[in-house]
Short mmCIF file of C-alpha atoms and ligand atoms in Angstrom, two decimals:
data_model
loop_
_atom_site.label_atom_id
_atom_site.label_comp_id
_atom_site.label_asym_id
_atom_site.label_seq_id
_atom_site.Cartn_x
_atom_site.Cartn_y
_atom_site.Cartn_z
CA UNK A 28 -2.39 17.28 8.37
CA UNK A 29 -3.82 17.50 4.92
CA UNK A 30 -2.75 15.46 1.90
CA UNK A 31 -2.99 16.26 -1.78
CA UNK A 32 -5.32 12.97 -3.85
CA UNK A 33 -4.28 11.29 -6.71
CA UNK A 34 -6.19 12.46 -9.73
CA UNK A 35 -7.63 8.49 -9.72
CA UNK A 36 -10.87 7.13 -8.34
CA UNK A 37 -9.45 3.68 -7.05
CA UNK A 38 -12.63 2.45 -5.92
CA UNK A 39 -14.15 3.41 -9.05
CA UNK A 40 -11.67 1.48 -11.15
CA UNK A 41 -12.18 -1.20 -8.83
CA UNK A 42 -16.39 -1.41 -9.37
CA UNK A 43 -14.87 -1.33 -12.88
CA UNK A 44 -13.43 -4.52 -12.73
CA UNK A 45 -15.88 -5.80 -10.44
CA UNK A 46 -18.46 -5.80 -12.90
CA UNK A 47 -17.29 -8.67 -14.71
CA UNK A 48 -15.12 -10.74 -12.17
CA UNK A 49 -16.70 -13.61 -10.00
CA UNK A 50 -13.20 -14.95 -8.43
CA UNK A 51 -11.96 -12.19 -6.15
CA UNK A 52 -9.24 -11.32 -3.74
CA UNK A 53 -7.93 -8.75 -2.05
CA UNK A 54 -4.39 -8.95 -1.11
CA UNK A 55 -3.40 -7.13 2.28
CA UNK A 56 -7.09 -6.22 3.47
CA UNK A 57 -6.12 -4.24 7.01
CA UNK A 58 -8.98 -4.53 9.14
CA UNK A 59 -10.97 -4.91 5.63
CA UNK A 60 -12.16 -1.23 6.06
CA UNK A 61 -11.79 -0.25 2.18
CA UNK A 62 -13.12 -3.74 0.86
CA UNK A 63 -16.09 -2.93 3.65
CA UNK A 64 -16.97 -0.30 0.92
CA UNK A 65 -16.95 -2.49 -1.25
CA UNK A 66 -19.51 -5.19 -0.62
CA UNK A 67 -22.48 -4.21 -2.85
CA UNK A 68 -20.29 -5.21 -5.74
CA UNK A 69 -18.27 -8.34 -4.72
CA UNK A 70 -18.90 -11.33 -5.97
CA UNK A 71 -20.07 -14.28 -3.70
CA UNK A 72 -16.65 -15.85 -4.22
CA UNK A 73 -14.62 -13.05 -2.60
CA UNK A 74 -11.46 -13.90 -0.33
CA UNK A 75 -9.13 -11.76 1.58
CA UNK A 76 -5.38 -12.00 2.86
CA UNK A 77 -3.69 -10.30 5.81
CA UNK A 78 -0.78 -10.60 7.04
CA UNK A 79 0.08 -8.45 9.81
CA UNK A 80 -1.06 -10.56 13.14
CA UNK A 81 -2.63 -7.82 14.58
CA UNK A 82 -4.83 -6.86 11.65
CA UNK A 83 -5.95 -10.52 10.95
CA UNK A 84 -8.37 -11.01 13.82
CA UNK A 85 -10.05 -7.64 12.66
CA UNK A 86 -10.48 -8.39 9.49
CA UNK A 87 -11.96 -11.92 10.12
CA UNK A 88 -14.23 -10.01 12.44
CA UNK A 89 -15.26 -7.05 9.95
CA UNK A 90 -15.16 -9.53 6.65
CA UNK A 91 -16.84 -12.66 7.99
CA UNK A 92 -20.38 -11.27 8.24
CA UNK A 93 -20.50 -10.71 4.44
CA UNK A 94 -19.48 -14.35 3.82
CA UNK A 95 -15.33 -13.48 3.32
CA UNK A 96 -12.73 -15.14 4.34
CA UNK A 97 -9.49 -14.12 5.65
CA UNK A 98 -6.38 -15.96 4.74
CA UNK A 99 -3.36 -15.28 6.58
CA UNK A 100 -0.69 -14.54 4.21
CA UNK A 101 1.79 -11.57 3.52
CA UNK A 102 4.81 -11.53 0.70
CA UNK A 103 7.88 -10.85 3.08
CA UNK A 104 9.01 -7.22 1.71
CA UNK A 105 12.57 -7.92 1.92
CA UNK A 106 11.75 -11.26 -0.52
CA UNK A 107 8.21 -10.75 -2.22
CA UNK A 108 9.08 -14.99 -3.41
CA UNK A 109 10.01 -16.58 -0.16
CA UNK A 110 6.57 -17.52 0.72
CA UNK A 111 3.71 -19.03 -2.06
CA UNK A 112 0.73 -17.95 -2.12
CA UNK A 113 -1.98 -19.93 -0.63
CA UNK A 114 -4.35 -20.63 -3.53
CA UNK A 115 -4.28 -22.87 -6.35
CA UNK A 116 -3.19 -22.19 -10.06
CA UNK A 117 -6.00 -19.73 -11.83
CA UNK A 118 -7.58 -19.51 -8.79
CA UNK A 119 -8.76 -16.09 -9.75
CA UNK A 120 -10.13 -13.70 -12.18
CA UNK A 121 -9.45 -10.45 -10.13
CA UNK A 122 -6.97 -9.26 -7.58
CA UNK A 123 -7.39 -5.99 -5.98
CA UNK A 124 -4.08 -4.87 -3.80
CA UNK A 125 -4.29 -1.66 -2.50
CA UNK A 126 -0.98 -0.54 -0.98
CA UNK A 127 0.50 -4.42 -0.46
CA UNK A 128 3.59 -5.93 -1.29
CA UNK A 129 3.29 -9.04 -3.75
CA UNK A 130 5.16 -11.03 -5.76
CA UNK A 131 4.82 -10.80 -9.33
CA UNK A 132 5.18 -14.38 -10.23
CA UNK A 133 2.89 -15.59 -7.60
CA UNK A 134 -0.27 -13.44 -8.95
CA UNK A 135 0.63 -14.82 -12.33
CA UNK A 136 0.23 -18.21 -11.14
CA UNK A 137 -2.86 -17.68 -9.21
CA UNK A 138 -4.74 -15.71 -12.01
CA UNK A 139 -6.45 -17.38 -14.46
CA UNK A 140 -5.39 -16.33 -18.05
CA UNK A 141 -7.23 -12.95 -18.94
CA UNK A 142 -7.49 -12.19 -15.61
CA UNK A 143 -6.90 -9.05 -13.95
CA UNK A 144 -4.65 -7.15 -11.30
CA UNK A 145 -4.93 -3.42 -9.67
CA UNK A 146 -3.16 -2.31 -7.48
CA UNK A 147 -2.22 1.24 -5.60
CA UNK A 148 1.01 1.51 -4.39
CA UNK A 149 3.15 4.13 -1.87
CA UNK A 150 6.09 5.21 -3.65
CA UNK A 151 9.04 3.74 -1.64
CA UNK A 152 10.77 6.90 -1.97
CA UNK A 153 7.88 9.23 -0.41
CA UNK A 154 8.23 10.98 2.65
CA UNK A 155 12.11 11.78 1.82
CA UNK A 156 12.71 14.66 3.41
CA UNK A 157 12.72 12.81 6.79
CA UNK A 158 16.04 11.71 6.27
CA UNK A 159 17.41 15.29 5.99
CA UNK A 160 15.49 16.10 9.39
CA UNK A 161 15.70 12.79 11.68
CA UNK A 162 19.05 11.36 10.00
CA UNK A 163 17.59 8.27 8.90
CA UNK A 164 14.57 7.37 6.48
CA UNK A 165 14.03 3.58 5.49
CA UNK A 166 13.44 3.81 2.03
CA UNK A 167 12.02 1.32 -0.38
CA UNK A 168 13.63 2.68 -3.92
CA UNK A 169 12.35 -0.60 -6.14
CA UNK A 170 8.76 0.36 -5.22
CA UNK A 171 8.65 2.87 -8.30
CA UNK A 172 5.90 2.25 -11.01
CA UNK A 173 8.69 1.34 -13.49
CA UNK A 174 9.48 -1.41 -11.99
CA UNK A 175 6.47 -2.51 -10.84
CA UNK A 176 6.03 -3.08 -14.67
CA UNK A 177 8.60 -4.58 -16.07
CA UNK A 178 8.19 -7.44 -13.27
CA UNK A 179 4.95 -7.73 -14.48
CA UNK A 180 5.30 -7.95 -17.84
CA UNK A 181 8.13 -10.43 -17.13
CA UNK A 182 5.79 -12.53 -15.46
CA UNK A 183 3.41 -13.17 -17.61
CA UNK A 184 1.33 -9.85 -17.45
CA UNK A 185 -0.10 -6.77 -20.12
CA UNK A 186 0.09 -3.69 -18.59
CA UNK A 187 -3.00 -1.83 -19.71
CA UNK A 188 -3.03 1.23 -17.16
CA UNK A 189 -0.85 2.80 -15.15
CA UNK A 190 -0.23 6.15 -13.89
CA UNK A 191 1.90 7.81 -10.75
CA UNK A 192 1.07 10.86 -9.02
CA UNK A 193 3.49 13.13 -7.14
CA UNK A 194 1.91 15.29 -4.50
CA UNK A 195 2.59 16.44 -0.65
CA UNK A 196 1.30 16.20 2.92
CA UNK A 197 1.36 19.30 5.21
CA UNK A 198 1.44 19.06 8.51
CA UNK A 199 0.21 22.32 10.86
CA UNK A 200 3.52 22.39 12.79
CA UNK A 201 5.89 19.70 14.56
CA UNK A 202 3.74 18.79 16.67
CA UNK A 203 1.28 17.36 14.01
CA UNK A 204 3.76 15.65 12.25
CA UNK A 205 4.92 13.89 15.46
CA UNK A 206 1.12 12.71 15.92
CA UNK A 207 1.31 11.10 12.33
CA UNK A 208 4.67 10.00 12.71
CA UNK A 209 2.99 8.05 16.08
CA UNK A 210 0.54 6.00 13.43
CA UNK A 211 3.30 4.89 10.82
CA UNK A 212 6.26 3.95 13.05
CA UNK A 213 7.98 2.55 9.83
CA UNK A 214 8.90 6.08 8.55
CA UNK A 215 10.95 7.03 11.70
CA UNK A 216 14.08 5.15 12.89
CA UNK A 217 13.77 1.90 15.17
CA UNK A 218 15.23 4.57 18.13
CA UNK A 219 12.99 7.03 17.53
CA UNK A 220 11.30 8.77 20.46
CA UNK A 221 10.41 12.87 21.01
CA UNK A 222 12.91 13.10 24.20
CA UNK A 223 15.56 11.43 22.05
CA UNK A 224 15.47 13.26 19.19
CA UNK A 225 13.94 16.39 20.93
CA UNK A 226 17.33 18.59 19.10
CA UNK A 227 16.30 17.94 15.62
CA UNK A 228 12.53 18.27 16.25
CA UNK A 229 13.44 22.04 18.17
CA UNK A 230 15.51 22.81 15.14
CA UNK A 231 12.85 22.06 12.98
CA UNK A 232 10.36 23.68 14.72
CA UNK A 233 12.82 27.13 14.28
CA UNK A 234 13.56 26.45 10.50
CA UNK A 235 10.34 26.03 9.80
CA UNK A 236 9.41 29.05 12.58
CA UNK A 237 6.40 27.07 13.96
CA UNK A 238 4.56 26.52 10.45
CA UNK A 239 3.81 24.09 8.11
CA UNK A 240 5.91 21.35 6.96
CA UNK A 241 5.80 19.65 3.75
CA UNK A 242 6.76 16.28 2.74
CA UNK A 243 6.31 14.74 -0.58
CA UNK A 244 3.53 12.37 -1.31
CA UNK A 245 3.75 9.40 -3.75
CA UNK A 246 1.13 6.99 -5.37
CA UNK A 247 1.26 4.86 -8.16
CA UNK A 248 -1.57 2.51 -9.77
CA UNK A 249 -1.58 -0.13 -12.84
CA UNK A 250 -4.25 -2.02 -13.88
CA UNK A 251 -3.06 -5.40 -15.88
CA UNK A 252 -3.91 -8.78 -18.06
CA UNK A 253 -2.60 -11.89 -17.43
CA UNK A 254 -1.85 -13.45 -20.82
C1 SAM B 313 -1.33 -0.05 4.49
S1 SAM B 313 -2.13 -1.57 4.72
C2 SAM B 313 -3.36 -1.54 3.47
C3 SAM B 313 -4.68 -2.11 3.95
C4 SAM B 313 -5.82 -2.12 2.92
N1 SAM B 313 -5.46 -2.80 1.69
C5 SAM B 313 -6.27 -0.71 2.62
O1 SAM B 313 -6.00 -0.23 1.55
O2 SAM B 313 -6.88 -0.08 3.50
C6 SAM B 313 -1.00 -2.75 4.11
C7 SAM B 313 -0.59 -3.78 5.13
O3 SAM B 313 0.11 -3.17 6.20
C8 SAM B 313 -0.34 -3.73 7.41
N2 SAM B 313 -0.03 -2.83 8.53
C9 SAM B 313 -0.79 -1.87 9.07
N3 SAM B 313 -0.14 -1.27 10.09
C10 SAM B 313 1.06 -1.88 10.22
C11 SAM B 313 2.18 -1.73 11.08
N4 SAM B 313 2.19 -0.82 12.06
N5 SAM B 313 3.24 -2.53 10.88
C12 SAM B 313 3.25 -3.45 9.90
N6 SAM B 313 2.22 -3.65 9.05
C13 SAM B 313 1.14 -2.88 9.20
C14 SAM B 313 -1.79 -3.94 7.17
O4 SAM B 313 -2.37 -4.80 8.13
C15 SAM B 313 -1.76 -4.53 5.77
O5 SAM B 313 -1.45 -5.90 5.79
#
């Protein structure tokens, strides 16, 4: 598989920010594996969250060494409100999210005024053609970048940067898209398995006559102010 990039340097606009923060968090760390790059420019006051069990044990083990705690938390996608955040008000000066759901009015709460947010965010419509081929595609349509502003801006936030790019993965052949499609179990349906949905993957295979297959690839990033 090989995936177009956004024309961004995330990381870079991160360091960016860094610079001049010295309250930090990063929301949805994963094992902590892109923070990890990180850690020549965080401040000493730098906290994580997770909230995927699994992932939470990881990224106490990876983060802890360089003094960072992990918090378990995670805003429920289905209701980004339902659960606070565990900090205090203006607890921060930066947050860093880098494809994790969040809830607009909590990160207004938690930054300090002038503070900032970035974030990188999968386009909840990416991937769309797998609906076409397996049936079913769980889609996330509100996860668009114009929406991710306007809640911002309702909540208390300046949008200062924000751009969305539109791009594609290709995969070799059916096969290579079934080894992806083994990693993100959230694009195919809960039923999903190769015997049971061996029909569709053989016509597939013969529409696409054993080559490549392209699906479309979506990011979106905005950097913004808390007023
Ligand atoms: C895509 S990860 C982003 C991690 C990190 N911010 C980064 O950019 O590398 C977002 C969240 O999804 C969680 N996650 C990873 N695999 C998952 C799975 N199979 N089911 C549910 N959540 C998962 C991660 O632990 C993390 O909390």
């Amino acid at each position: 598989m090989s995936e177009s990039a956004e024309p961004w340097d995330l990381a870079g606009e991160y360091r960016r920010e860094l610079a001049t923060a010295s309250h930090v968090l990063d929301m949805g760390t994963g094992g902590g594996e892109f923070l990890l790059t990180l850690t020549g420019d965080l401040p000493a006051d730098t906290v994580a969250t997770e909230g995927w069990p699994p992932n939470v044990e990881v990224a106490r083990r990876a983060l802890a060494p360089h003094g960072i705690e992990v918090v378990e938390y995670g805003a429920p996608d289905e209701d980004v409100d339902a659960l606070p955040m565990p900090f205090s008000d203006g607890r921060f000066d930066l947050v860093l999210n880098r494809h994790e759901s969040f809830s607009p009015t909590e990160l207004a709460r938690v930054i300090a005024p002038g503070g900032r947010f970035v974030t990188q965010q999968v386009g909840g419509d990416e991937a769309h053609e797998l609906a076409y081929w397996l049936g079913e595609h769980h889609e996330m349509p509100h996860v668009n970048p114009a929406r991710f502003r306007s809640d911002l801006e309702e909540s208390g936030f300046m949008v200062l940067d924000a751009a969305e790019h539109v791009g594609a993965y290709t995969f070799r052949d059916v096969a290579a898209l079934l080894a992806y499609l083994r990693l993100v179990p959230w694009e195919t349906p809960d039923d999903f398995t190769v015997d049971r949905y061996a029909d569709r993957l053989l016509a597939l295979h013969h529409q696409t006559e054993g080559g490549p297959i392209r699906l479309t690839r979506k990011r979106f990033w905005l950097r913004a102010q808390r007023r």
